[in-house]
JSON list of C-alpha atoms in Angstrom, two decimals:
[
{"chain": "H", "resi": 608, "resn": "ARG", "atom": "CA", "xyz": [-27.19, 1.67, 8.26]},
{"chain": "H", "resi": 609, "resn": "VAL", "atom": "CA", "xyz": [-27.56, 1.04, 11.99]},
{"chain": "H", "resi": 610, "resn": "GLU", "atom": "CA", "xyz": [-25.77, -0.81, 14.36]},
{"chain": "H", "resi": 611, "resn": "LEU", "atom": "CA", "xyz": [-26.72, -2.75, 17.58]},
{"chain": "H", "resi": 612, "resn": "LEU", "atom": "CA", "xyz": [-25.52, -1.00, 20.87]},
{"chain": "H", "resi": 613, "resn": "GLU", "atom": "CA", "xyz": [-26.65, -3.10, 24.49]},
{"chain": "H", "resi": 614, "resn": "GLY", "atom": "CA", "xyz": [-28.93, -4.65, 22.72]},
{"chain": "H", "resi": 615, "resn": "GLU", "atom": "CA", "xyz": [-30.84, -2.01, 20.60]},
{"chain": "H", "resi": 616, "resn": "ILE", "atom": "CA", "xyz": [-31.07, -0.94, 16.99]},
{"chain": "H", "resi": 617, "resn": "VAL", "atom": "CA", "xyz": [-29.22, 2.48, 16.53]},
{"chain": "H", "resi": 618, "resn": "GLU", "atom": "CA", "xyz": [-29.10, 4.11, 13.67]},
{"chain": "H", "resi": 619, "resn": "MET", "atom": "CA", "xyz": [-26.34, 6.10, 12.42]},
{"chain": "H", "resi": 620, "resn": "GLY", "atom": "CA", "xyz": [-25.80, 9.34, 10.93]},
{"chain": "H", "resi": 621, "resn": "ARG", "atom": "CA", "xyz": [-24.60, 9.85, 6.94]},
{"chain": "H", "resi": 622, "resn": "PRO", "atom": "CA", "xyz": [-20.71, 11.09, 7.18]},
{"chain": "H", "resi": 623, "resn": "GLY", "atom": "CA", "xyz": [-20.20, 14.72, 6.23]},
{"chain": "H", "resi": 624, "resn": "PRO", "atom": "CA", "xyz": [-17.08, 15.10, 4.41]},
{"chain": "H", "resi": 625, "resn": "PRO", "atom": "CA", "xyz": [-14.68, 15.81, 6.95]},
{"chain": "H", "resi": 626, "resn": "HIS", "atom": "CA", "xyz": [-15.58, 12.81, 8.53]},
{"chain": "H", "resi": 627, "resn": "GLN", "atom": "CA", "xyz": [-15.33, 10.25, 5.58]},
{"chain": "H", "resi": 628, "resn": "GLY", "atom": "CA", "xyz": [-12.30, 12.55, 4.46]},
{"chain": "H", "resi": 629, "resn": "THR", "atom": "CA", "xyz": [-10.22, 11.73, 7.84]},
{"chain": "H", "resi": 630, "resn": "VAL", "atom": "CA", "xyz": [-11.92, 7.95, 7.78]},
{"chain": "H", "resi": 631, "resn": "ASP", "atom": "CA", "xyz": [-9.85, 7.49, 3.97]},
{"chain": "H", "resi": 632, "resn": "ARG", "atom": "CA", "xyz": [-6.68, 9.68, 5.18]},
{"chain": "H", "resi": 633, "resn": "LEU", "atom": "CA", "xyz": [-7.08, 7.21, 8.55]},
{"chain": "H", "resi": 634, "resn": "THR", "atom": "CA", "xyz": [-7.36, 3.84, 5.78]},
{"chain": "H", "resi": 635, "resn": "ARG", "atom": "CA", "xyz": [-4.32, 4.46, 3.89]},
{"chain": "H", "resi": 636, "resn": "LEU", "atom": "CA", "xyz": [-1.69, 5.77, 6.71]},
{"chain": "H", "resi": 637, "resn": "PHE", "atom": "CA", "xyz": [-3.05, 2.43, 8.48]},
{"chain": "H", "resi": 638, "resn": "SER", "atom": "CA", "xyz": [-2.05, 0.14, 5.59]},
{"chain": "H", "resi": 639, "resn": "SER", "atom": "CA", "xyz": [0.97, 2.30, 4.27]},
{"chain": "H", "resi": 640, "resn": "ARG", "atom": "CA", "xyz": [2.50, 1.99, 7.65]},
{"chain": "H", "resi": 641, "resn": "LEU", "atom": "CA", "xyz": [1.49, -1.53, 8.62]},
{"chain": "H", "resi": 642, "resn": "GLY", "atom": "CA", "xyz": [1.02, -3.25, 5.94]},
{"chain": "H", "resi": 643, "resn": "ASP", "atom": "CA", "xyz": [0.52, -7.02, 6.57]},
{"chain": "H", "resi": 644, "resn": "ARG", "atom": "CA", "xyz": [0.44, -6.07, 10.23]},
{"chain": "H", "resi": 645, "resn": "VAL", "atom": "CA", "xyz": [-2.67, -5.94, 10.86]},
{"chain": "H", "resi": 646, "resn": "ILE", "atom": "CA", "xyz": [-6.74, -6.49, 9.07]},
{"chain": "H", "resi": 647, "resn": "VAL", "atom": "CA", "xyz": [-7.59, -2.42, 8.05]},
{"chain": "H", "resi": 648, "resn": "ARG", "atom": "CA", "xyz": [-11.61, -2.40, 9.59]},
{"chain": "H", "resi": 649, "resn": "VAL", "atom": "CA", "xyz": [-13.47, 0.71, 7.48]},
{"chain": "H", "resi": 650, "resn": "GLN", "atom": "CA", "xyz": [-16.76, 0.35, 9.22]},
{"chain": "H", "resi": 651, "resn": "GLY", "atom": "CA", "xyz": [-17.10, -2.70, 9.51]},
{"chain": "H", "resi": 652, "resn": "PRO", "atom": "CA", "xyz": [-19.06, -4.99, 12.51]},
{"chain": "H", "resi": 653, "resn": "VAL", "atom": "CA", "xyz": [-17.17, -5.78, 15.48]},
{"chain": "H", "resi": 654, "resn": "LEU", "atom": "CA", "xyz": [-19.05, -8.44, 17.82]},
{"chain": "H", "resi": 655, "resn": "LEU", "atom": "CA", "xyz": [-19.26, -7.40, 21.85]},
{"chain": "H", "resi": 656, "resn": "ALA", "atom": "CA", "xyz": [-21.30, -10.23, 23.00]},
{"chain": "H", "resi": 657, "resn": "SER", "atom": "CA", "xyz": [-20.71, -9.19, 26.38]},
{"chain": "H", "resi": 658, "resn": "VAL", "atom": "CA", "xyz": [-22.50, -5.95, 26.22]},
{"chain": "H", "resi": 659, "resn": "GLU", "atom": "CA", "xyz": [-24.58, -6.94, 23.86]},
{"chain": "H", "resi": 660, "resn": "SER", "atom": "CA", "xyz": [-23.17, -5.14, 21.21]},
{"chain": "H", "resi": 661, "resn": "GLU", "atom": "CA", "xyz": [-22.34, -4.96, 16.96]},
{"chain": "H", "resi": 662, "resn": "PRO", "atom": "CA", "xyz": [-20.81, -1.21, 16.59]},
{"chain": "H", "resi": 663, "resn": "GLN", "atom": "CA", "xyz": [-19.22, -0.68, 13.73]},
{"chain": "H", "resi": 664, "resn": "PRO", "atom": "CA", "xyz": [-16.43, 1.17, 14.65]},
{"chain": "H", "resi": 665, "resn": "ASP", "atom": "CA", "xyz": [-14.26, 3.99, 11.78]},
{"chain": "H", "resi": 666, "resn": "LEU", "atom": "CA", "xyz": [-11.68, 1.54, 11.83]},
{"chain": "H", "resi": 667, "resn": "ALA", "atom": "CA", "xyz": [-10.71, -0.80, 13.71]},
{"chain": "H", "resi": 668, "resn": "LEU", "atom": "CA", "xyz": [-6.74, -2.26, 13.83]},
{"chain": "H", "resi": 669, "resn": "LEU", "atom": "CA", "xyz": [-7.46, -6.18, 13.82]},
{"chain": "H", "resi": 670, "resn": "VAL", "atom": "CA", "xyz": [-4.65, -9.45, 13.99]},
{"chain": "H", "resi": 671, "resn": "PRO", "atom": "CA", "xyz": [-4.15, -10.74, 10.33]},
{"chain": "H", "resi": 672, "resn": "ARG", "atom": "CA", "xyz": [-6.29, -14.71, 10.36]},
{"chain": "H", "resi": 673, "resn": "PRO", "atom": "CA", "xyz": [-6.45, -16.26, 6.64]},
{"chain": "H", "resi": 674, "resn": "ASP", "atom": "CA", "xyz": [-9.98, -16.30, 6.13]},
{"chain": "H", "resi": 675, "resn": "PHE", "atom": "CA", "xyz": [-9.89, -12.16, 6.98]},
{"chain": "H", "resi": 676, "resn": "TYR", "atom": "CA", "xyz": [-13.19, -12.61, 9.31]},
{"chain": "H", "resi": 677, "resn": "VAL", "atom": "CA", "xyz": [-15.31, -14.21, 6.41]},
{"chain": "H", "resi": 678, "resn": "THR", "atom": "CA", "xyz": [-15.87, -16.99, 9.36]},
{"chain": "H", "resi": 679, "resn": "GLY", "atom": "CA", "xyz": [-17.35, -14.68, 11.51]},
{"chain": "H", "resi": 680, "resn": "HIS", "atom": "CA", "xyz": [-16.90, -10.96, 13.16]},
{"chain": "H", "resi": 681, "resn": "PRO", "atom": "CA", "xyz": [-13.50, -10.13, 15.05]},
{"chain": "H", "resi": 682, "resn": "GLU", "atom": "CA", "xyz": [-14.62, -10.28, 18.56]},
{"chain": "H", "resi": 683, "resn": "PRO", "atom": "CA", "xyz": [-12.33, -7.98, 21.00]},
{"chain": "H", "resi": 684, "resn": "PRO", "atom": "CA", "xyz": [-9.43, -10.17, 21.37]},
{"chain": "H", "resi": 685, "resn": "ASP", "atom": "CA", "xyz": [-8.91, -9.73, 17.40]},
{"chain": "H", "resi": 686, "resn": "ILE", "atom": "CA", "xyz": [-9.32, -5.53, 17.98]},
{"chain": "H", "resi": 687, "resn": "LEU", "atom": "CA", "xyz": [-6.03, -4.64, 18.57]},
{"chain": "H", "resi": 688, "resn": "LEU", "atom": "CA", "xyz": [-7.28, -0.62, 17.98]},
{"chain": "H", "resi": 689, "resn": "ALA", "atom": "CA", "xyz": [-10.71, 1.21, 17.84]},
{"chain": "H", "resi": 690, "resn": "ILE", "atom": "CA", "xyz": [-10.51, 3.97, 16.36]},
{"chain": "H", "resi": 691, "resn": "GLU", "atom": "CA", "xyz": [-13.87, 6.47, 16.40]},
{"chain": "H", "resi": 692, "resn": "VAL", "atom": "CA", "xyz": [-13.94, 9.56, 14.08]},
{"chain": "H", "resi": 693, "resn": "MET", "atom": "CA", "xyz": [-15.96, 12.41, 16.23]},
{"chain": "H", "resi": 694, "resn": "ASP", "atom": "CA", "xyz": [-17.69, 16.05, 14.43]},
{"chain": "H", "resi": 695, "resn": "THR", "atom": "CA", "xyz": [-20.94, 15.76, 14.38]},
{"chain": "H", "resi": 696, "resn": "SER", "atom": "CA", "xyz": [-20.81, 12.29, 16.86]},
{"chain": "H", "resi": 697, "resn": "VAL", "atom": "CA", "xyz": [-19.38, 13.22, 19.76]},
{"chain": "H", "resi": 698, "resn": "ASP", "atom": "CA", "xyz": [-21.95, 12.60, 22.37]},
{"chain": "H", "resi": 699, "resn": "LYS", "atom": "CA", "xyz": [-22.48, 9.17, 21.35]},
{"chain": "H", "resi": 700, "resn": "ASP", "atom": "CA", "xyz": [-18.90, 7.92, 20.60]},
{"chain": "H", "resi": 701, "resn": "ARG", "atom": "CA", "xyz": [-17.80, 9.85, 23.98]},
{"chain": "H", "resi": 702, "resn": "ARG", "atom": "CA", "xyz": [-21.16, 8.28, 26.48]},
{"chain": "H", "resi": 703, "resn": "VAL", "atom": "CA", "xyz": [-22.14, 5.51, 24.22]},
{"chain": "H", "resi": 704, "resn": "LYS", "atom": "CA", "xyz": [-19.54, 3.62, 22.11]},
{"chain": "H", "resi": 705, "resn": "LEU", "atom": "CA", "xyz": [-16.47, 4.38, 24.54]},
{"chain": "H", "resi": 706, "resn": "PRO", "atom": "CA", "xyz": [-18.04, 2.80, 27.98]},
{"chain": "H", "resi": 707, "resn": "LEU", "atom": "CA", "xyz": [-18.83, 0.04, 25.02]},
{"chain": "H", "resi": 708, "resn": "TYR", "atom": "CA", "xyz": [-15.69, -0.59, 23.85]},
{"chain": "H", "resi": 709, "resn": "ALA", "atom": "CA", "xyz": [-13.81, -0.71, 27.25]},
{"chain": "H", "resi": 710, "resn": "ARG", "atom": "CA", "xyz": [-16.80, -2.70, 29.16]},
{"chain": "H", "resi": 711, "resn": "ALA", "atom": "CA", "xyz": [-16.05, -5.15, 26.47]},
{"chain": "H", "resi": 712, "resn": "GLY", "atom": "CA", "xyz": [-12.64, -5.34, 27.18]},
{"chain": "H", "resi": 713, "resn": "ILE", "atom": "CA", "xyz": [-10.40, -4.38, 23.76]},
{"chain": "H", "resi": 714, "resn": "ALA", "atom": "CA", "xyz": [-6.80, -3.17, 24.66]},
{"chain": "H", "resi": 715, "resn": "GLU", "atom": "CA", "xyz": [-7.43, 0.47, 23.42]},
{"chain": "H", "resi": 716, "resn": "THR", "atom": "CA", "xyz": [-9.54, 2.58, 21.59]},
{"chain": "H", "resi": 717, "resn": "TRP", "atom": "CA", "xyz": [-8.91, 5.78, 19.57]},
{"chain": "H", "resi": 718, "resn": "LEU", "atom": "CA", "xyz": [-11.41, 9.04, 19.92]},
{"chain": "H", "resi": 719, "resn": "VAL", "atom": "CA", "xyz": [-10.29, 11.98, 16.54]},
{"chain": "H", "resi": 720, "resn": "ASP", "atom": "CA", "xyz": [-12.28, 14.66, 17.71]},
{"chain": "H", "resi": 721, "resn": "LEU", "atom": "CA", "xyz": [-12.84, 16.75, 14.47]},
{"chain": "H", "resi": 722, "resn": "ASN", "atom": "CA", "xyz": [-13.91, 19.86, 16.70]},
{"chain": "H", "resi": 723, "resn": "ALA", "atom": "CA", "xyz": [-11.53, 20.19, 19.30]},
{"chain": "H", "resi": 724, "resn": "ASP", "atom": "CA", "xyz": [-8.70, 19.04, 16.84]},
{"chain": "H", "resi": 725, "resn": "ARG", "atom": "CA", "xyz": [-7.26, 17.00, 19.52]},
{"chain": "H", "resi": 726, "resn": "VAL", "atom": "CA", "xyz": [-6.83, 12.54, 20.05]},
{"chain": "H", "resi": 727, "resn": "GLU", "atom": "CA", "xyz": [-7.97, 11.00, 23.12]},
{"chain": "H", "resi": 728, "resn": "VAL", "atom": "CA", "xyz": [-5.96, 8.23, 23.71]},
{"chain": "H", "resi": 729, "resn": "HIS", "atom": "CA", "xyz": [-7.53, 5.31, 25.87]},
{"chain": "H", "resi": 730, "resn": "ARG", "atom": "CA", "xyz": [-6.15, 2.47, 27.02]},
{"chain": "H", "resi": 731, "resn": "ARG", "atom": "CA", "xyz": [-6.43, -0.43, 30.10]},
{"chain": "H", "resi": 732, "resn": "PRO", "atom": "CA", "xyz": [-10.15, -1.19, 29.63]},
{"chain": "H", "resi": 733, "resn": "GLY", "atom": "CA", "xyz": [-12.59, -2.24, 32.66]},
{"chain": "H", "resi": 734, "resn": "PRO", "atom": "CA", "xyz": [-15.43, -2.58, 33.49]},
{"chain": "H", "resi": 735, "resn": "ALA", "atom": "CA", "xyz": [-15.76, 0.76, 34.48]},
{"chain": "H", "resi": 736, "resn": "GLY", "atom": "CA", "xyz": [-14.38, 2.42, 31.95]},
{"chain": "H", "resi": 737, "resn": "TYR", "atom": "CA", "xyz": [-10.77, 2.35, 30.18]},
{"chain": "H", "resi": 738, "resn": "ALA", "atom": "CA", "xyz": [-8.16, 3.44, 32.83]},
{"chain": "H", "resi": 739, "resn": "ASP", "atom": "CA", "xyz": [-5.43, 5.06, 31.54]},
{"chain": "H", "resi": 740, "resn": "SER", "atom": "CA", "xyz": [-6.90, 8.55, 29.01]},
{"chain": "H", "resi": 741, "resn": "ARG", "atom": "CA", "xyz": [-5.10, 10.94, 27.63]},
{"chain": "H", "resi": 742, "resn": "THR", "atom": "CA", "xyz": [-6.09, 14.08, 25.40]},
{"chain": "H", "resi": 743, "resn": "LEU", "atom": "CA", "xyz": [-3.14, 14.17, 23.01]},
{"chain": "H", "resi": 744, "resn": "ARG", "atom": "CA", "xyz": [-3.14, 18.13, 20.36]},
{"chain": "H", "resi": 745, "resn": "ARG", "atom": "CA", "xyz": [-1.62, 18.54, 16.85]},
{"chain": "H", "resi": 746, "resn": "GLY", "atom": "CA", "xyz": [2.22, 18.27, 16.81]},
{"chain": "H", "resi": 747, "resn": "GLU", "atom": "CA", "xyz": [2.54, 15.40, 20.06]},
{"chain": "H", "resi": 748, "resn": "PRO", "atom": "CA", "xyz": [3.80, 12.39, 19.16]},
{"chain": "H", "resi": 749, "resn": "LEU", "atom": "CA", "xyz": [1.29, 8.79, 19.48]},
{"chain": "H", "resi": 750, "resn": "ALA", "atom": "CA", "xyz": [2.17, 5.45, 18.98]},
{"chain": "H", "resi": 751, "resn": "ILE", "atom": "CA", "xyz": [-0.24, 2.54, 18.69]},
{"chain": "H", "resi": 752, "resn": "GLN", "atom": "CA", "xyz": [0.31, 0.09, 22.21]},
{"chain": "H", "resi": 753, "resn": "ALA", "atom": "CA", "xyz": [0.57, -3.16, 20.58]},
{"chain": "H", "resi": 754, "resn": "PHE", "atom": "CA", "xyz": [3.26, -1.20, 17.48]},
{"chain": "H", "resi": 755, "resn": "PRO", "atom": "CA", "xyz": [4.85, 1.04, 19.69]},
{"chain": "H", "resi": 756, "resn": "ASP", "atom": "CA", "xyz": [7.61, 1.01, 17.41]},
{"chain": "H", "resi": 757, "resn": "VAL", "atom": "CA", "xyz": [5.61, 2.91, 14.21]},
{"chain": "H", "resi": 758, "resn": "ALA", "atom": "CA", "xyz": [5.70, 6.88, 15.45]},
{"chain": "H", "resi": 759, "resn": "LEU", "atom": "CA", "xyz": [2.88, 8.63, 14.34]},
{"chain": "H", "resi": 760, "resn": "THR", "atom": "CA", "xyz": [2.12, 12.32, 15.29]},
{"chain": "H", "resi": 761, "resn": "VAL", "atom": "CA", "xyz": [-1.46, 13.74, 15.77]},
{"chain": "H", "resi": 762, "resn": "ALA", "atom": "CA", "xyz": [-1.33, 15.87, 12.91]},
{"chain": "H", "resi": 763, "resn": "ASP", "atom": "CA", "xyz": [-0.95, 12.89, 11.26]},
{"chain": "H", "resi": 764, "resn": "LEU", "atom": "CA", "xyz": [-4.22, 11.80, 11.92]},
{"chain": "H", "resi": 765, "resn": "LEU", "atom": "CA", "xyz": [-6.44, 14.64, 11.49]},
{"chain": "H", "resi": 766, "resn": "GLY", "atom": "CA", "xyz": [-4.28, 15.66, 8.38]}
]
């Protein structure tokens, strides 16, 4: 698999069992908790034309559309939350993809860090990055900015 990052074709690593299992857990979690309020896109492309990129976040929670985006990939206004699961991809996700998401205007991005057993929550995107960034550890609560009524914990994401 490949993805387009800042006009360059970049090869994606093959996800190992911890990474893929976490993606599967998150898919089930968000599908069951949010139902028809979102479309849960798993490792599919999103179009960030302003930064010449078409990355494939591990998960993206999308604004529902009747056509399920068959007429075009989601763009930043369609993306409620982008999630990257990090184990072997920490450097690329944090130093390349996170700034791209901020510059493109994705409202919220979570980095699920399997190595450090934590979740980084990034909000308020801008040209210089996300203005609001917090690191949460196991046991701490977190909520999706677009759905503050849905209670989650870091442990829900990490397993």
